[in-house]
Amino acid sequence: MRRLRAPLLLAVATALTASVVLLARGAPQADAPRQVVEITAERFTFTPSEIRTKAGTMLEIRLRSDDTAHGFHIVGTDVDLELPKRGRGVATVTFTPKAGRYTFECSRLCGAGHEFMRGVIVASE
Ligand SMILES: [Cu+2]
């Protein structure tokens, strides 16, 4: 009996280790935290203009304009899209921040206050 037990334990331990490794590697974004953020753009503000989240959360950002076409660019990233004019639909993008502050800005010339049209995403640890 004793002879059998050790290899059996070893086998169980190996199987457990293998499944833990699989879990760690395989844990894809399917169960990553998600957060839906709805932002309205209107000359010359984004509302809300400050988004708070946790690092690693996948933000699903839904943008709509309340007047003319605007842009949405997250500085330092390749996120840059155009928001259609009011009533023409919603632009959606996903963004998963690391810890830090990300400025976003309007990237389509929309009028006199265009360059002040900004906001920030704050991702905490
Ligand atoms: Cu603009």
PDB file of N, CA, C and O in Angstrom, residues 41-46 63 65 67-75 79-83 103-111 113-119:
ATOM      1  N   ALA A  41     -20.434  64.116 -26.413  1.00  0.00           N
ATOM      2  CA  ALA A  41     -19.606  65.235 -26.858  1.00  0.00           C
ATOM      3  C   ALA A  41     -20.510  66.349 -27.345  1.00  0.00           C
ATOM      4  O   ALA A  41     -21.497  66.103 -28.052  1.00  0.00           O
ATOM      5  N   GLU A  42     -20.174  67.577 -26.933  1.00  0.00           N
ATOM      6  CA  GLU A  42     -20.926  68.740 -27.362  1.00  0.00           C
ATOM      7  C   GLU A  42     -19.975  69.909 -27.264  1.00  0.00           C
ATOM      8  O   GLU A  42     -19.220  69.989 -26.297  1.00  0.00           O
ATOM      9  N   ARG A  43     -19.999  70.800 -28.251  1.00  0.00           N
ATOM     10  CA  ARG A  43     -19.049  71.916 -28.242  1.00  0.00           C
ATOM     11  C   ARG A  43     -19.005  72.563 -26.872  1.00  0.00           C
ATOM     12  O   ARG A  43     -20.013  73.119 -26.459  1.00  0.00           O
ATOM     13  N   PHE A  44     -17.971  72.643 -26.160  1.00  0.00           N
ATOM     14  CA  PHE A  44     -16.680  72.045 -26.437  1.00  0.00           C
ATOM     15  C   PHE A  44     -16.273  71.214 -25.240  1.00  0.00           C
ATOM     16  O   PHE A  44     -15.267  71.453 -24.621  1.00  0.00           O
ATOM     17  N   THR A  45     -17.135  70.294 -24.904  1.00  0.00           N
ATOM     18  CA  THR A  45     -16.875  69.460 -23.728  1.00  0.00           C
ATOM     19  C   THR A  45     -17.247  67.999 -23.985  1.00  0.00           C
ATOM     20  O   THR A  45     -18.095  67.705 -24.829  1.00  0.00           O
ATOM     21  N   PHE A  46     -16.578  67.134 -23.233  1.00  0.00           N
ATOM     22  CA  PHE A  46     -16.999  65.740 -23.137  1.00  0.00           C
ATOM     23  C   PHE A  46     -17.661  65.585 -21.770  1.00  0.00           C
ATOM     24  O   PHE A  46     -17.143  66.070 -20.764  1.00  0.00           O
ATOM     25  N   LEU A  63     -19.595  56.561 -27.510  1.00  0.00           N
ATOM     26  CA  LEU A  63     -19.543  58.015 -27.689  1.00  0.00           C
ATOM     27  C   LEU A  63     -20.644  58.483 -28.622  1.00  0.00           C
ATOM     28  O   LEU A  63     -20.859  57.896 -29.685  1.00  0.00           O
ATOM     29  N   SER A  65     -22.452  62.267 -30.181  1.00  0.00           N
ATOM     30  CA  SER A  65     -22.373  63.726 -30.266  1.00  0.00           C
ATOM     31  C   SER A  65     -23.746  64.328 -30.090  1.00  0.00           C
ATOM     32  O   SER A  65     -24.743  63.753 -30.531  1.00  0.00           O
ATOM     33  N   ASP A  67     -24.139  67.496 -31.119  1.00  0.00           N
ATOM     34  CA  ASP A  67     -24.221  68.527 -32.162  1.00  0.00           C
ATOM     35  C   ASP A  67     -23.494  68.066 -33.430  1.00  0.00           C
ATOM     36  O   ASP A  67     -23.963  67.190 -34.119  1.00  0.00           O
ATOM     37  N   THR A  68     -22.316  68.598 -33.670  1.00  0.00           N
ATOM     38  CA  THR A  68     -21.621  68.284 -34.911  1.00  0.00           C
ATOM     39  C   THR A  68     -20.708  67.062 -34.750  1.00  0.00           C
ATOM     40  O   THR A  68     -20.681  66.444 -33.686  1.00  0.00           O
ATOM     41  N   ALA A  69     -19.971  66.728 -35.781  1.00  0.00           N
ATOM     42  CA  ALA A  69     -19.030  65.611 -35.678  1.00  0.00           C
ATOM     43  C   ALA A  69     -17.846  66.014 -34.790  1.00  0.00           C
ATOM     44  O   ALA A  69     -17.357  67.148 -34.849  1.00  0.00           O
ATOM     45  N   HIS A  70     -17.426  65.104 -33.975  1.00  0.00           N
ATOM     46  CA  HIS A  70     -16.256  65.306 -33.127  1.00  0.00           C
ATOM     47  C   HIS A  70     -15.339  64.096 -33.279  1.00  0.00           C
ATOM     48  O   HIS A  70     -15.713  63.107 -33.909  1.00  0.00           O
ATOM     49  N   GLY A  71     -14.166  64.195 -32.669  1.00  0.00           N
ATOM     50  CA  GLY A  71     -13.255  63.050 -32.645  1.00  0.00           C
ATOM     51  C   GLY A  71     -12.992  62.650 -31.211  1.00  0.00           C
ATOM     52  O   GLY A  71     -13.300  63.381 -30.266  1.00  0.00           O
ATOM     53  N   PHE A  72     -12.433  61.471 -31.062  1.00  0.00           N
ATOM     54  CA  PHE A  72     -12.055  60.994 -29.728  1.00  0.00           C
ATOM     55  C   PHE A  72     -10.706  60.315 -29.861  1.00  0.00           C
ATOM     56  O   PHE A  72     -10.590  59.239 -30.434  1.00  0.00           O
ATOM     57  N   HIS A  73      -9.694  60.979 -29.331  1.00  0.00           N
ATOM     58  CA  HIS A  73      -8.332  60.458 -29.408  1.00  0.00           C
ATOM     59  C   HIS A  73      -7.786  60.333 -27.999  1.00  0.00           C
ATOM     60  O   HIS A  73      -7.810  61.302 -27.234  1.00  0.00           O
ATOM     61  N   ILE A  74      -7.292  59.146 -27.649  1.00  0.00           N
ATOM     62  CA  ILE A  74      -6.616  58.969 -26.357  1.00  0.00           C
ATOM     63  C   ILE A  74      -5.132  59.175 -26.628  1.00  0.00           C
ATOM     64  O   ILE A  74      -4.506  58.387 -27.348  1.00  0.00           O
ATOM     65  N   VAL A  75      -4.591  60.253 -26.079  1.00  0.00           N
ATOM     66  CA  VAL A  75      -3.212  60.654 -26.358  1.00  0.00           C
ATOM     67  C   VAL A  75      -2.245  59.534 -25.971  1.00  0.00           C
ATOM     68  O   VAL A  75      -2.372  58.919 -24.907  1.00  0.00           O
ATOM     69  N   VAL A  79      -5.943  54.866 -30.235  1.00  0.00           N
ATOM     70  CA  VAL A  79      -7.398  55.076 -30.197  1.00  0.00           C
ATOM     71  C   VAL A  79      -7.714  56.450 -30.760  1.00  0.00           C
ATOM     72  O   VAL A  79      -7.266  57.474 -30.223  1.00  0.00           O
ATOM     73  N   ASP A  80      -8.396  56.478 -31.873  1.00  0.00           N
ATOM     74  CA  ASP A  80      -8.778  57.743 -32.508  1.00  0.00           C
ATOM     75  C   ASP A  80      -9.944  57.454 -33.436  1.00  0.00           C
ATOM     76  O   ASP A  80      -9.779  56.751 -34.420  1.00  0.00           O
ATOM     77  N   LEU A  81     -11.093  57.950 -33.097  1.00  0.00           N
ATOM     78  CA  LEU A  81     -12.248  57.666 -33.944  1.00  0.00           C
ATOM     79  C   LEU A  81     -13.121  58.894 -34.091  1.00  0.00           C
ATOM     80  O   LEU A  81     -12.973  59.864 -33.351  1.00  0.00           O
ATOM     81  N   GLU A  82     -13.990  58.822 -35.078  1.00  0.00           N
ATOM     82  CA  GLU A  82     -14.874  59.954 -35.327  1.00  0.00           C
ATOM     83  C   GLU A  82     -16.266  59.658 -34.796  1.00  0.00           C
ATOM     84  O   GLU A  82     -16.779  58.549 -34.960  1.00  0.00           O
ATOM     85  N   LEU A  83     -16.834  60.649 -34.129  1.00  0.00           N
ATOM     86  CA  LEU A  83     -18.202  60.531 -33.650  1.00  0.00           C
ATOM     87  C   LEU A  83     -19.092  61.172 -34.693  1.00  0.00           C
ATOM     88  O   LEU A  83     -18.866  62.331 -35.072  1.00  0.00           O
ATOM     89  N   THR A 103      -4.939  61.292 -21.117  1.00  0.00           N
ATOM     90  CA  THR A 103      -5.715  62.421 -21.609  1.00  0.00           C
ATOM     91  C   THR A 103      -6.416  62.013 -22.899  1.00  0.00           C
ATOM     92  O   THR A 103      -5.824  61.349 -23.743  1.00  0.00           O
ATOM     93  N   PHE A 104      -7.672  62.381 -23.032  1.00  0.00           N
ATOM     94  CA  PHE A 104      -8.320  62.223 -24.331  1.00  0.00           C
ATOM     95  C   PHE A 104      -8.750  63.591 -24.836  1.00  0.00           C
ATOM     96  O   PHE A 104      -8.934  64.531 -24.058  1.00  0.00           O
ATOM     97  N   GLU A 105      -8.845  63.700 -26.151  1.00  0.00           N
ATOM     98  CA  GLU A 105      -9.120  65.007 -26.750  1.00  0.00           C
ATOM     99  C   GLU A 105      -9.931  64.829 -28.018  1.00  0.00           C
ATOM    100  O   GLU A 105      -9.933  63.755 -28.632  1.00  0.00           O
ATOM    101  N   CYS A 106     -10.582  65.910 -28.403  1.00  0.00           N
ATOM    102  CA  CYS A 106     -11.288  65.906 -29.677  1.00  0.00           C
ATOM    103  C   CYS A 106     -10.244  65.985 -30.792  1.00  0.00           C
ATOM    104  O   CYS A 106      -9.291  66.747 -30.704  1.00  0.00           O
ATOM    105  N   SER A 107     -10.411  65.146 -31.803  1.00  0.00           N
ATOM    106  CA  SER A 107      -9.430  65.095 -32.879  1.00  0.00           C
ATOM    107  C   SER A 107     -10.030  65.470 -34.231  1.00  0.00           C
ATOM    108  O   SER A 107      -9.462  65.182 -35.274  1.00  0.00           O
ATOM    109  N   ARG A 108     -11.211  66.099 -34.219  1.00  0.00           N
ATOM    110  CA  ARG A 108     -11.787  66.631 -35.456  1.00  0.00           C
ATOM    111  C   ARG A 108     -12.102  68.098 -35.195  1.00  0.00           C
ATOM    112  O   ARG A 108     -12.786  68.408 -34.210  1.00  0.00           O
ATOM    113  N   LEU A 109     -11.602  68.935 -36.074  1.00  0.00           N
ATOM    114  CA  LEU A 109     -11.819  70.373 -35.885  1.00  0.00           C
ATOM    115  C   LEU A 109     -13.319  70.660 -35.829  1.00  0.00           C
ATOM    116  O   LEU A 109     -14.045  70.346 -36.770  1.00  0.00           O
ATOM    117  N   CYS A 110     -13.774  71.187 -34.688  1.00  0.00           N
ATOM    118  CA  CYS A 110     -15.222  71.317 -34.507  1.00  0.00           C
ATOM    119  C   CYS A 110     -15.643  72.734 -34.177  1.00  0.00           C
ATOM    120  O   CYS A 110     -16.819  72.995 -33.961  1.00  0.00           O
ATOM    121  N   GLY A 111     -14.689  73.656 -34.127  1.00  0.00           N
ATOM    122  CA  GLY A 111     -15.063  75.038 -33.849  1.00  0.00           C
ATOM    123  C   GLY A 111     -14.036  75.737 -32.984  1.00  0.00           C
ATOM    124  O   GLY A 111     -12.947  75.205 -32.748  1.00  0.00           O
ATOM    125  N   GLY A 113     -13.649  76.339 -29.862  1.00  0.00           N
ATOM    126  CA  GLY A 113     -13.142  75.801 -28.591  1.00  0.00           C
ATOM    127  C   GLY A 113     -12.581  74.401 -28.711  1.00  0.00           C
ATOM    128  O   GLY A 113     -12.331  73.735 -27.705  1.00  0.00           O
ATOM    129  N   HIS A 114     -12.360  74.001 -29.946  1.00  0.00           N
ATOM    130  CA  HIS A 114     -11.923  72.626 -30.221  1.00  0.00           C
ATOM    131  C   HIS A 114     -10.740  72.189 -29.360  1.00  0.00           C
ATOM    132  O   HIS A 114     -10.734  71.096 -28.790  1.00  0.00           O
ATOM    133  N   GLU A 115      -9.736  73.054 -29.260  1.00  0.00           N
ATOM    134  CA  GLU A 115      -8.507  72.618 -28.569  1.00  0.00           C
ATOM    135  C   GLU A 115      -8.684  72.491 -27.062  1.00  0.00           C
ATOM    136  O   GLU A 115      -7.825  71.927 -26.390  1.00  0.00           O
ATOM    137  N   PHE A 116      -9.795  72.991 -26.541  1.00  0.00           N
ATOM    138  CA  PHE A 116     -10.044  72.854 -25.096  1.00  0.00           C
ATOM    139  C   PHE A 116     -10.895  71.630 -24.792  1.00  0.00           C
ATOM    140  O   PHE A 116     -11.228  71.365 -23.637  1.00  0.00           O
ATOM    141  N   MET A 117     -11.251  70.929 -25.816  1.00  0.00           N
ATOM    142  CA  MET A 117     -12.178  69.799 -25.647  1.00  0.00           C
ATOM    143  C   MET A 117     -11.388  68.555 -25.263  1.00  0.00           C
ATOM    144  O   MET A 117     -10.892  67.833 -26.113  1.00  0.00           O
ATOM    145  N   ARG A 118     -11.286  68.354 -23.949  1.00  0.00           N
ATOM    146  CA  ARG A 118     -10.420  67.297 -23.418  1.00  0.00           C
ATOM    147  C   ARG A 118     -11.054  66.627 -22.238  1.00  0.00           C
ATOM    148  O   ARG A 118     -12.025  67.119 -21.660  1.00  0.00           O
ATOM    149  N   GLY A 119     -10.443  65.522 -21.843  1.00  0.00           N
ATOM    150  CA  GLY A 119     -10.869  64.823 -20.640  1.00  0.00           C
ATOM    151  C   GLY A 119      -9.756  63.901 -20.196  1.00  0.00           C
ATOM    152  O   GLY A 119      -8.671  63.885 -20.789  1.00  0.00           O
TER     153      GLY A 119
END
